[in-house]
C-alpha cells in the first residue's frame, strides 16, 4: 500500500521526536504555525489591493 506524501513527513517527524525529544517536534509545529499565519494574512489581505471601479 502506498503512503500519501503528506503523511510521510508526519510519521518522520513523529519518529524524530521520539528519538530526540519534544524539541524538534515543537520546532516543526512553530514553523508550520508561522507559515500558516503568513499564508492566511496574505490570503485575507490580498483582497484589499483590488480596486472596485
Coordinates of N, CA and C in Angstrom, one line a residue:
X1 N 0.8 -1.2 0.0 CA 0.0 0.0 0.0 C 0.9 1.2 0.0
X2 N 0.6 2.2 -0.9 CA 1.4 3.4 -1.0 C 0.9 4.4 0.1
X3 N 1.9 5.1 0.7 CA 1.5 6.1 1.6 C 1.4 7.4 1.0
X4 N 0.5 8.2 1.5 CA 0.3 9.6 0.9 C 1.5 10.4 1.3
X5 N 2.1 11.3 0.4 CA 3.2 12.1 0.7 C 3.1 13.0 1.9
X6 N 1.8 13.5 2.1 CA 1.6 14.4 3.2 C 1.8 13.7 4.5
X7 N 1.4 12.4 4.6 CA 1.6 11.7 5.9 C 3.0 11.2 6.1
X8 N 3.8 11.1 5.1 CA 5.1 10.6 5.2 C 6.0 11.6 6.1
X9 N 5.8 12.9 6.0 CA 6.6 13.8 6.8 C 6.1 13.8 8.3
X10 N 4.8 13.5 8.4 CA 4.3 13.4 9.8 C 4.9 12.2 10.6
X11 N 4.9 11.1 9.9 CA 5.5 9.9 10.6 C 7.0 10.1 10.8
X12 N 7.6 10.7 9.9 CA 9.1 11.0 10.0 C 9.3 12.0 11.2
X13 N 8.4 13.0 11.3 CA 8.6 14.0 12.4 C 8.3 13.3 13.7
X14 N 7.3 12.4 13.8 CA 7.0 11.7 15.0 C 8.1 10.8 15.4
X15 N 8.7 10.1 14.4 CA 9.9 9.3 14.7 C 11.1 10.1 15.3
X16 N 11.3 11.2 14.7 CA 12.4 12.1 15.1 C 12.1 12.6 16.5
X17 N 10.9 12.9 16.8 CA 10.5 13.4 18.1 C 10.7 12.3 19.2
X18 N 10.5 11.1 18.9 CA 10.7 10.0 19.8 C 12.2 9.8 20.1
X19 N 13.0 10.0 19.1 CA 14.4 9.8 19.3 C 15.1 10.9 19.9
X20 N 14.7 12.2 19.7 CA 15.4 13.3 20.1 C 14.7 14.2 21.1
X21 N 13.5 13.7 21.6 CA 12.8 14.5 22.5 C 11.7 15.4 21.8
X22 N 11.1 16.3 22.6 CA 10.0 17.1 22.0 C 10.5 18.3 21.4
X23 N 11.7 18.7 21.5 CA 12.2 20.0 21.0 C 12.0 20.1 19.5
X24 N 12.4 19.1 18.7 CA 12.3 19.1 17.3 C 10.8 19.2 16.8
X25 N 9.9 18.4 17.5 CA 8.5 18.4 17.2 C 7.9 19.8 17.4
X26 N 8.3 20.5 18.6 CA 7.8 21.8 18.8 C 8.3 22.8 17.8
X27 N 9.6 22.6 17.4 CA 10.1 23.5 16.3 C 9.4 23.4 15.0
X28 N 9.0 22.1 14.7 CA 8.2 21.9 13.4 C 6.9 22.5 13.6
X29 N 6.2 22.4 14.7 CA 4.9 23.0 15.0 C 5.0 24.5 14.9
X30 N 6.0 25.1 15.5 CA 6.1 26.6 15.4 C 6.3 27.0 14.0
X31 N 7.2 26.3 13.2 CA 7.4 26.7 11.8 C 6.1 26.6 11.0
X32 N 5.3 25.6 11.2 CA 4.1 25.4 10.5 C 3.1 26.5 10.9
X33 N 3.1 26.9 12.2 CA 2.2 27.9 12.6 C 2.6 29.3 12.0
X34 N 3.8 29.6 11.9 CA 4.3 30.8 11.4 C 4.0 30.9 9.9
X35 N 4.3 29.8 9.2 CA 4.0 29.8 7.7 C 2.5 29.8 7.5
X36 N 1.7 29.1 8.3 CA 0.2 29.2 8.1 C -0.3 30.6 8.4
X37 N 0.2 31.2 9.4 CA -0.2 32.6 9.7 C 0.1 33.5 8.6
X38 N 1.3 33.4 8.0 CA 1.7 34.3 6.9 C 0.8 34.0 5.7
X39 N 0.6 32.8 5.4 CA -0.3 32.5 4.3 C -1.7 33.0 4.5
X40 N -2.2 32.8 5.7 CA -3.6 33.3 6.0 C -3.6 34.8 5.8
X41 N -2.6 35.5 6.4 CA -2.6 37.0 6.3 C -2.5 37.4 4.8
X42 N -1.7 36.8 4.0 CA -1.6 37.1 2.6 C -2.9 36.9 1.9
X43 N -3.6 35.7 2.2 CA -4.9 35.4 1.6 C -5.9 36.4 1.9
X44 N -6.0 36.8 3.2 CA -7.0 37.8 3.6 C -6.7 39.2 3.1
X45 N -5.5 39.6 3.1 CA -5.1 41.0 2.7 C -5.0 41.2 1.2
X46 N -4.9 40.2 0.5 CA -4.8 40.4 -1.0 C -6.1 41.0 -1.6
X47 N -7.2 40.8 -0.9 CA -8.4 41.4 -1.4 C -8.5 42.9 -1.3
X48 N -7.7 43.5 -0.4 CA -7.7 44.9 -0.2 C -6.9 45.7 -1.3
X49 N -6.1 45.0 -2.1 CA -5.4 45.6 -3.2 C -6.3 45.9 -4.4
X50 N -7.4 45.1 -4.5 CA -8.2 45.3 -5.7 C -9.0 46.6 -5.6
X51 N -9.2 47.2 -6.7 CA -9.9 48.5 -6.7 C -11.3 48.2 -7.3
X52 N -12.3 48.7 -6.7 CA -13.7 48.5 -7.2 C -14.1 49.7 -8.0
X53 N -13.8 49.7 -9.3 CA -14.1 50.8 -10.2 C -15.4 50.6 -10.9

